[in-house]
Amino acid sequence: MNSQKIAMRVMAVYSVKGGVGKTTSALNLAMLSSLQGRRTLLFDLDSQGAATWMLNGGLPKAHKADMRRMLKGKDLDARLLDTRYKNLMLWPNGPEHADLSLELAEMKHATERLARLLERLEGQFDEVVLDCPPGLGLVADNIFEAAHDILMPLIPAPLSLRAALQVRDALAARPKAPRMSAFLSMVDRRRGLHRQFVEEHGAELPELLPEWIPASSEIERQTVSRVPVTFAQPRSEAAQAYYRLWRAIHVPLAD
Ligand SMILES: Nc1ncnc2c1ncn2[C@@H]1O[C@H](COP(=O)(O)OP(=O)(O)OP(=O)(O)O)[C@@H](O)[C@H]1O
Ligand SMILES: [Mg+2]
């Protein structure tokens, strides 16, 4: 496979659907990236601020909630927060911040703002992981413009296929689209839905990776401890599953 030399890889953990494991996956993949020695930025694009809460306990008090200045790349260094983990920085977000799509709607080059902003971080990071809010629209357009990879968690259930095909269509309509991959998330092995999903829909969805993430109490507990399972319990089944997923998506991009 020919590979593109990408200095700073941008991976969006994205789905049109809510509650499918985007934040959990973004956090653990960013953690693994940093553990591999890659200078990593976890970019919290969701004003629910779940990733920010996990890594920083919320927005710092002094953090100015001027989303427009942020989107213009002003005071970049002051926007980036160190975390307690080596090689891992955070672009925080939270409910105090203005709604991203409303801000974007009033700006010029509204669909390219994120890509332009990330260009300014070239050289500072090897990997940027975007924790995305659910849904299509202006924020998603920015994500599709900025990312090299769209990684989509799917719950093994029939409606998930529809969601994945919707994203594929949205990407296909673009002149230059990022690569899309999907994986099954929160798999309960006892229920067999995982195998059933792959048997029924695997052919329609070649983007579906064989790697999957189990439903796991360690992952549930990480929201209490606020320590990603890949850091706290690297040998656990859940952490190993994230590690396999991380390796699978880290093949070079085709030209
Ligand atoms: N593999 C898993 N096993 C058990 N629980 C999980 C797993 N993945 C995620 N969860 C839990 O499911 C809930 C939703 O996960 P998460 O917040 O990652 O989803 P999301 O797609 O980011 O949601 P939203 O669309 O609201 O941002 C959280 O409470 C999380 O701890
Ligand atoms: Mg989330």
mmCIF file of C-alpha atoms and ligand atoms in Angstrom:
data_model
loop_
_atom_site.group_PDB
_atom_site.id
_atom_site.type_symbol
_atom_site.label_atom_id
_atom_site.label_comp_id
_atom_site.label_asym_id
_atom_site.label_seq_id
_atom_site.Cartn_x
_atom_site.Cartn_y
_atom_site.Cartn_z
ATOM 1 C CA MET A 1 0.000 0.000 0.000
ATOM 2 C CA ASN A 2 1.293 3.456 -0.851
ATOM 3 C CA SER A 3 1.306 5.579 2.191
ATOM 4 C CA GLN A 4 0.836 9.285 2.561
ATOM 5 C CA LYS A 5 3.289 10.990 4.857
ATOM 6 C CA ILE A 6 1.084 12.706 7.391
ATOM 7 C CA ALA A 7 2.883 14.758 9.987
ATOM 8 C CA MET A 8 -0.124 15.244 12.239
ATOM 9 C CA ARG A 9 -2.794 12.653 11.997
ATOM 10 C CA VAL A 10 -6.364 13.758 12.729
ATOM 11 C CA MET A 11 -8.768 11.023 13.763
ATOM 12 C CA ALA A 12 -12.407 11.795 14.493
ATOM 13 C CA VAL A 13 -14.396 9.445 16.694
ATOM 14 C CA TYR A 14 -17.752 10.239 15.234
ATOM 15 C CA SER A 15 -21.298 9.003 14.819
ATOM 16 C CA VAL A 16 -24.638 10.541 14.000
ATOM 17 C CA LYS A 17 -25.899 8.679 17.033
ATOM 18 C CA GLY A 18 -25.498 9.634 20.677
ATOM 19 C CA GLY A 19 -24.424 7.367 23.506
ATOM 20 C CA VAL A 20 -22.557 4.819 21.379
ATOM 21 C CA GLY A 21 -19.133 5.096 23.013
ATOM 22 C CA LYS A 22 -17.530 8.001 21.129
ATOM 23 C CA THR A 23 -16.072 9.769 24.152
ATOM 24 C CA THR A 24 -14.963 6.545 25.807
ATOM 25 C CA SER A 25 -13.212 5.481 22.621
ATOM 26 C CA ALA A 26 -11.687 8.887 21.874
ATOM 27 C CA LEU A 27 -10.270 9.026 25.373
ATOM 28 C CA ASN A 28 -8.789 5.550 25.313
ATOM 29 C CA LEU A 29 -7.398 5.847 21.795
ATOM 30 C CA ALA A 30 -5.812 9.189 22.680
ATOM 31 C CA MET A 31 -4.405 7.593 25.828
ATOM 32 C CA LEU A 32 -2.904 4.727 23.833
ATOM 33 C CA SER A 33 -1.452 7.113 21.312
ATOM 34 C CA SER A 34 0.247 9.080 24.081
ATOM 35 C CA LEU A 35 1.496 5.880 25.694
ATOM 36 C CA GLN A 36 3.136 5.022 22.357
ATOM 37 C CA GLY A 37 5.118 8.231 22.680
ATOM 38 C CA ARG A 38 3.094 10.187 20.154
ATOM 39 C CA ARG A 39 2.436 13.799 21.091
ATOM 40 C CA THR A 40 -1.323 13.664 21.298
ATOM 41 C CA LEU A 41 -4.123 16.185 21.536
ATOM 42 C CA LEU A 42 -7.593 15.134 22.596
ATOM 43 C CA PHE A 43 -9.867 17.752 21.105
ATOM 44 C CA ASP A 44 -13.220 17.937 22.886
ATOM 45 C CA LEU A 45 -15.700 19.180 20.295
ATOM 46 C CA ASP A 46 -18.726 18.397 22.404
ATOM 47 C CA SER A 47 -20.110 21.088 24.705
ATOM 48 C CA GLN A 48 -21.292 18.345 27.056
ATOM 49 C CA GLY A 49 -17.581 18.378 27.922
ATOM 50 C CA ALA A 50 -17.449 14.701 28.926
ATOM 51 C CA ALA A 51 -13.862 14.213 27.750
ATOM 52 C CA THR A 52 -12.878 17.450 29.486
ATOM 53 C CA TRP A 53 -14.485 16.249 32.669
ATOM 54 C CA MET A 54 -12.631 12.939 32.462
ATOM 55 C CA LEU A 55 -9.238 14.534 31.876
ATOM 56 C CA ASN A 56 -9.531 17.790 33.756
ATOM 57 C CA GLY A 57 -12.555 17.586 36.043
ATOM 58 C CA GLY A 58 -14.263 20.258 33.885
ATOM 59 C CA LEU A 59 -13.299 23.576 32.362
ATOM 60 C CA PRO A 60 -10.769 25.581 34.342
ATOM 61 C CA LYS A 61 -12.318 28.671 35.929
ATOM 62 C CA ALA A 62 -10.098 31.082 34.061
ATOM 63 C CA HIS A 63 -10.890 29.503 30.719
ATOM 64 C CA LYS A 64 -12.524 32.137 28.573
ATOM 65 C CA ALA A 65 -15.608 30.872 26.858
ATOM 66 C CA ASP A 66 -15.056 32.871 23.705
ATOM 67 C CA MET A 67 -15.654 30.206 21.109
ATOM 68 C CA ARG A 68 -15.243 32.546 18.171
ATOM 69 C CA ARG A 69 -11.770 33.655 19.222
ATOM 70 C CA MET A 70 -10.920 30.027 19.740
ATOM 71 C CA LEU A 71 -12.119 29.046 16.309
ATOM 72 C CA LYS A 72 -10.013 31.800 14.834
ATOM 73 C CA GLY A 73 -6.993 30.265 16.521
ATOM 74 C CA LYS A 74 -6.415 33.201 18.877
ATOM 75 C CA ASP A 75 -4.365 32.578 22.046
ATOM 76 C CA LEU A 76 -3.793 29.020 20.955
ATOM 77 C CA ASP A 77 -1.322 28.101 23.659
ATOM 78 C CA ALA A 78 -3.607 29.314 26.416
ATOM 79 C CA ARG A 79 -6.377 27.064 25.049
ATOM 80 C CA LEU A 80 -4.414 23.876 25.360
ATOM 81 C CA LEU A 81 -4.325 22.188 28.729
ATOM 82 C CA ASP A 82 -1.723 19.807 30.034
ATOM 83 C CA THR A 83 -3.114 16.628 31.515
ATOM 84 C CA ARG A 84 -1.640 14.434 34.224
ATOM 85 C CA TYR A 85 -0.506 12.064 31.455
ATOM 86 C CA LYS A 86 2.735 12.364 29.528
ATOM 87 C CA ASN A 87 2.347 13.346 25.849
ATOM 88 C CA LEU A 88 -1.376 14.007 26.237
ATOM 89 C CA MET A 89 -2.899 17.446 25.981
ATOM 90 C CA LEU A 90 -6.520 18.528 25.988
ATOM 91 C CA TRP A 91 -8.497 21.082 24.056
ATOM 92 C CA PRO A 92 -11.277 21.539 26.602
ATOM 93 C CA ASN A 93 -14.945 22.213 26.114
ATOM 94 C CA GLY A 94 -17.958 22.540 28.357
ATOM 95 C CA PRO A 95 -21.497 23.816 28.689
ATOM 96 C CA GLU A 96 -20.109 27.287 29.479
ATOM 97 C CA HIS A 97 -18.962 27.547 25.876
ATOM 98 C CA ALA A 98 -21.251 28.895 23.201
ATOM 99 C CA ASP A 99 -22.852 26.412 20.861
ATOM 100 C CA LEU A 100 -20.304 25.529 18.225
ATOM 101 C CA SER A 101 -22.724 25.223 15.321
ATOM 102 C CA LEU A 102 -24.296 28.609 16.052
ATOM 103 C CA GLU A 103 -20.889 30.259 16.198
ATOM 104 C CA LEU A 104 -19.759 28.578 13.011
ATOM 105 C CA ALA A 105 -22.918 29.620 11.199
ATOM 106 C CA GLU A 106 -21.968 33.257 11.641
ATOM 107 C CA MET A 107 -18.388 32.895 10.471
ATOM 108 C CA LYS A 108 -16.831 33.045 7.018
ATOM 109 C CA HIS A 109 -15.439 29.751 5.699
ATOM 110 C CA ALA A 110 -17.794 28.093 8.136
ATOM 111 C CA THR A 111 -17.066 24.528 7.042
ATOM 112 C CA GLU A 112 -13.274 24.896 7.176
ATOM 113 C CA ARG A 113 -12.739 26.484 10.551
ATOM 114 C CA LEU A 114 -11.622 23.364 12.359
ATOM 115 C CA ALA A 115 -9.262 22.324 9.558
ATOM 116 C CA ARG A 116 -7.669 25.764 9.549
ATOM 117 C CA LEU A 117 -7.340 25.745 13.297
ATOM 118 C CA LEU A 118 -5.687 22.340 13.297
ATOM 119 C CA GLU A 119 -3.253 23.451 10.599
ATOM 120 C CA ARG A 120 -1.911 25.916 13.114
ATOM 121 C CA LEU A 121 -1.097 23.058 15.468
ATOM 122 C CA GLU A 122 1.022 21.199 12.869
ATOM 123 C CA GLY A 123 4.414 20.424 14.345
ATOM 124 C CA GLN A 124 3.118 20.515 17.889
ATOM 125 C CA PHE A 125 1.341 17.141 17.783
ATOM 126 C CA ASP A 126 1.666 13.803 16.037
ATOM 127 C CA GLU A 127 -1.920 12.800 16.651
ATOM 128 C CA VAL A 128 -5.167 14.689 17.176
ATOM 129 C CA VAL A 129 -8.199 12.741 18.355
ATOM 130 C CA LEU A 130 -11.515 14.539 17.968
ATOM 131 C CA ASP A 131 -14.249 13.650 20.429
ATOM 132 C CA CYS A 132 -17.280 14.590 18.351
ATOM 133 C CA PRO A 133 -20.841 15.474 19.274
ATOM 134 C CA PRO A 134 -23.490 13.348 17.550
ATOM 135 C CA GLY A 135 -25.377 14.512 14.475
ATOM 136 C CA LEU A 136 -24.896 15.849 10.974
ATOM 137 C CA GLY A 137 -24.692 19.577 10.161
ATOM 138 C CA LEU A 138 -22.091 22.300 10.284
ATOM 139 C CA VAL A 139 -19.979 20.751 13.036
ATOM 140 C CA ALA A 140 -19.921 17.438 11.157
ATOM 141 C CA ASP A 141 -18.942 19.275 7.953
ATOM 142 C CA ASN A 142 -15.982 20.732 9.818
ATOM 143 C CA ILE A 143 -15.045 17.313 11.140
ATOM 144 C CA PHE A 144 -15.204 15.738 7.674
ATOM 145 C CA GLU A 145 -13.056 18.541 6.294
ATOM 146 C CA ALA A 146 -10.417 18.309 9.019
ATOM 147 C CA ALA A 147 -10.055 14.565 9.676
ATOM 148 C CA HIS A 148 -7.938 11.985 7.891
ATOM 149 C CA ASP A 149 -9.919 9.208 9.528
ATOM 150 C CA ILE A 150 -13.508 8.916 10.670
ATOM 151 C CA LEU A 151 -13.856 6.147 13.196
ATOM 152 C CA MET A 152 -17.399 5.216 14.025
ATOM 153 C CA PRO A 153 -18.513 3.181 17.046
ATOM 154 C CA LEU A 154 -21.603 1.073 16.349
ATOM 155 C CA ILE A 155 -23.826 -0.673 18.844
ATOM 156 C CA PRO A 156 -24.701 -4.130 17.522
ATOM 157 C CA ALA A 157 -28.331 -3.304 16.669
ATOM 158 C CA PRO A 158 -30.191 -2.979 13.348
ATOM 159 C CA LEU A 159 -30.502 0.825 13.424
ATOM 160 C CA SER A 160 -26.737 1.155 13.676
ATOM 161 C CA LEU A 161 -26.332 0.043 10.100
ATOM 162 C CA ARG A 162 -28.628 2.855 8.993
ATOM 163 C CA ALA A 163 -26.548 5.368 10.912
ATOM 164 C CA ALA A 164 -23.342 4.072 9.333
ATOM 165 C CA LEU A 165 -24.791 4.205 5.824
ATOM 166 C CA GLN A 166 -25.968 7.748 6.457
ATOM 167 C CA VAL A 167 -22.414 8.789 7.283
ATOM 168 C CA ARG A 168 -21.053 6.924 4.269
ATOM 169 C CA ASP A 169 -23.516 8.831 2.028
ATOM 170 C CA ALA A 170 -22.578 12.144 3.612
ATOM 171 C CA LEU A 171 -18.900 11.391 2.977
ATOM 172 C CA ALA A 172 -19.503 10.159 -0.565
ATOM 173 C CA ALA A 173 -21.110 13.497 -1.429
ATOM 174 C CA ARG A 174 -17.845 15.305 -0.681
ATOM 175 C CA PRO A 175 -15.118 15.956 -3.243
ATOM 176 C CA LYS A 176 -12.400 14.740 -0.876
ATOM 177 C CA ALA A 177 -13.516 12.512 1.935
ATOM 178 C CA PRO A 178 -11.636 11.088 4.897
ATOM 179 C CA ARG A 179 -11.322 7.351 5.293
ATOM 180 C CA MET A 180 -14.205 5.829 7.213
ATOM 181 C CA SER A 181 -13.939 2.820 9.514
ATOM 182 C CA ALA A 182 -16.470 1.417 11.930
ATOM 183 C CA PHE A 183 -16.216 -0.926 14.897
ATOM 184 C CA LEU A 184 -18.664 -2.570 17.246
ATOM 185 C CA SER A 185 -18.764 -1.013 20.681
ATOM 186 C CA MET A 186 -20.266 -2.190 23.985
ATOM 187 C CA VAL A 187 -20.501 -5.761 22.751
ATOM 188 C CA ASP A 188 -22.226 -8.106 25.176
ATOM 189 C CA ARG A 189 -20.865 -11.467 24.139
ATOM 190 C CA ARG A 190 -23.576 -13.433 25.930
ATOM 191 C CA ARG A 191 -26.246 -11.940 23.715
ATOM 192 C CA GLY A 192 -24.719 -13.030 20.415
ATOM 193 C CA LEU A 193 -25.936 -9.824 18.739
ATOM 194 C CA HIS A 194 -22.410 -9.080 17.730
ATOM 195 C CA ARG A 195 -22.045 -12.198 15.588
ATOM 196 C CA GLN A 196 -25.560 -11.741 14.251
ATOM 197 C CA PHE A 197 -24.790 -8.145 13.257
ATOM 198 C CA VAL A 198 -21.632 -9.165 11.410
ATOM 199 C CA GLU A 199 -23.424 -12.038 9.647
ATOM 200 C CA GLU A 200 -26.364 -9.885 8.591
ATOM 201 C CA HIS A 201 -24.649 -6.622 7.757
ATOM 202 C CA GLY A 202 -20.948 -7.343 7.308
ATOM 203 C CA ALA A 203 -21.248 -7.500 3.508
ATOM 204 C CA GLU A 204 -23.067 -4.160 3.330
ATOM 205 C CA LEU A 205 -20.500 -2.530 5.520
ATOM 206 C CA PRO A 206 -16.966 -3.416 4.409
ATOM 207 C CA GLU A 207 -15.741 -0.516 6.558
ATOM 208 C CA LEU A 208 -16.561 -2.583 9.658
ATOM 209 C CA LEU A 209 -13.310 -3.621 11.317
ATOM 210 C CA PRO A 210 -13.013 -7.090 12.893
ATOM 211 C CA GLU A 211 -11.792 -5.453 16.110
ATOM 212 C CA TRP A 212 -14.536 -4.734 18.653
ATOM 213 C CA ILE A 213 -14.892 -3.392 22.165
ATOM 214 C CA PRO A 214 -16.650 -5.452 24.836
ATOM 215 C CA ALA A 215 -19.236 -4.054 27.230
ATOM 216 C CA SER A 216 -17.140 -3.893 30.347
ATOM 217 C CA SER A 217 -17.552 -2.926 33.959
ATOM 218 C CA GLU A 218 -13.967 -1.563 33.976
ATOM 219 C CA ILE A 219 -14.999 0.895 31.272
ATOM 220 C CA GLU A 220 -18.117 1.860 33.197
ATOM 221 C CA ARG A 221 -16.019 2.415 36.279
ATOM 222 C CA GLN A 222 -13.586 4.735 34.524
ATOM 223 C CA THR A 223 -16.217 7.478 34.661
ATOM 224 C CA VAL A 224 -16.000 7.276 38.444
ATOM 225 C CA SER A 225 -12.215 7.041 38.743
ATOM 226 C CA ARG A 226 -11.709 9.399 35.780
ATOM 227 C CA VAL A 227 -8.728 7.304 34.710
ATOM 228 C CA PRO A 228 -8.925 5.694 31.249
ATOM 229 C CA VAL A 229 -8.995 1.912 31.425
ATOM 230 C CA THR A 230 -6.061 1.717 28.998
ATOM 231 C CA PHE A 231 -3.961 3.504 31.613
ATOM 232 C CA ALA A 232 -5.425 2.090 34.818
ATOM 233 C CA GLN A 233 -5.743 -1.551 33.745
ATOM 234 C CA PRO A 234 -3.713 -2.055 30.592
ATOM 235 C CA ARG A 235 -4.004 -5.845 30.805
ATOM 236 C CA SER A 236 -7.781 -5.914 31.107
ATOM 237 C CA GLU A 237 -9.868 -7.309 28.275
ATOM 238 C CA ALA A 238 -11.277 -3.853 27.530
ATOM 239 C CA ALA A 239 -7.860 -2.184 27.378
ATOM 240 C CA GLN A 240 -6.492 -4.933 25.156
ATOM 241 C CA ALA A 241 -9.477 -4.521 22.843
ATOM 242 C CA TYR A 242 -8.758 -0.798 22.546
ATOM 243 C CA TYR A 243 -5.127 -1.593 21.881
ATOM 244 C CA ARG A 244 -6.060 -3.906 19.000
ATOM 245 C CA LEU A 245 -8.385 -1.245 17.621
ATOM 246 C CA TRP A 246 -5.664 1.386 17.868
ATOM 247 C CA ARG A 247 -3.257 -0.830 15.928
ATOM 248 C CA ALA A 248 -5.882 -1.631 13.308
ATOM 249 C CA ILE A 249 -6.547 1.999 12.485
ATOM 250 C CA HIS A 250 -2.910 2.899 12.486
ATOM 251 C CA VAL A 251 -2.160 1.348 9.120
ATOM 252 C CA PRO A 252 -0.958 3.992 6.653
ATOM 253 C CA LEU A 253 -3.600 5.812 4.690
ATOM 254 C CA ALA A 254 -3.787 4.840 1.037
ATOM 255 C CA ASP A 255 -2.972 7.534 -1.533
HETATM 256 N N1 LIG B 1 -17.479 -0.690 26.219
HETATM 257 C C1 LIG B 1 -18.262 -0.159 27.187
HETATM 258 N N2 LIG B 1 -18.681 -0.925 28.216
HETATM 259 C C2 LIG B 1 -19.471 -0.407 29.192
HETATM 260 N N3 LIG B 1 -19.902 0.863 29.207
HETATM 261 C C3 LIG B 1 -19.514 1.669 28.210
HETATM 262 C C4 LIG B 1 -18.673 1.212 27.137
HETATM 263 N N4 LIG B 1 -18.465 2.243 26.280
HETATM 264 C C5 LIG B 1 -19.137 3.281 26.806
HETATM 265 N N5 LIG B 1 -19.752 2.949 27.950
HETATM 266 C C6 LIG B 1 -20.600 3.823 28.798
HETATM 267 O O1 LIG B 1 -21.734 4.207 28.019
HETATM 268 C C7 LIG B 1 -22.058 5.573 28.219
HETATM 269 C C8 LIG B 1 -21.979 6.321 26.890
HETATM 270 O O2 LIG B 1 -20.647 6.272 26.423
HETATM 271 P P1 LIG B 1 -19.949 7.557 25.777
HETATM 272 O O3 LIG B 1 -20.146 8.756 26.639
HETATM 273 O O4 LIG B 1 -18.561 7.165 25.444
HETATM 274 O O5 LIG B 1 -20.841 7.706 24.459
HETATM 275 P P2 LIG B 1 -20.911 8.922 23.446
HETATM 276 O O6 LIG B 1 -21.158 8.329 22.102
HETATM 277 O O7 LIG B 1 -19.706 9.778 23.581
HETATM 278 O O8 LIG B 1 -22.195 9.711 23.967
HETATM 279 P P3 LIG B 1 -22.663 11.195 23.536
HETATM 280 O O9 LIG B 1 -23.262 11.055 22.169
HETATM 281 O O10 LIG B 1 -23.633 11.572 24.598
HETATM 282 O O11 LIG B 1 -21.439 12.063 23.510
HETATM 283 C C9 LIG B 1 -21.071 6.090 29.265
HETATM 284 O O12 LIG B 1 -21.665 6.012 30.526
HETATM 285 C C10 LIG B 1 -19.902 5.103 29.178
HETATM 286 O O13 LIG B 1 -19.217 4.976 30.402
HETATM 287 MG MG MG B 2 -19.526 11.849 23.921
#
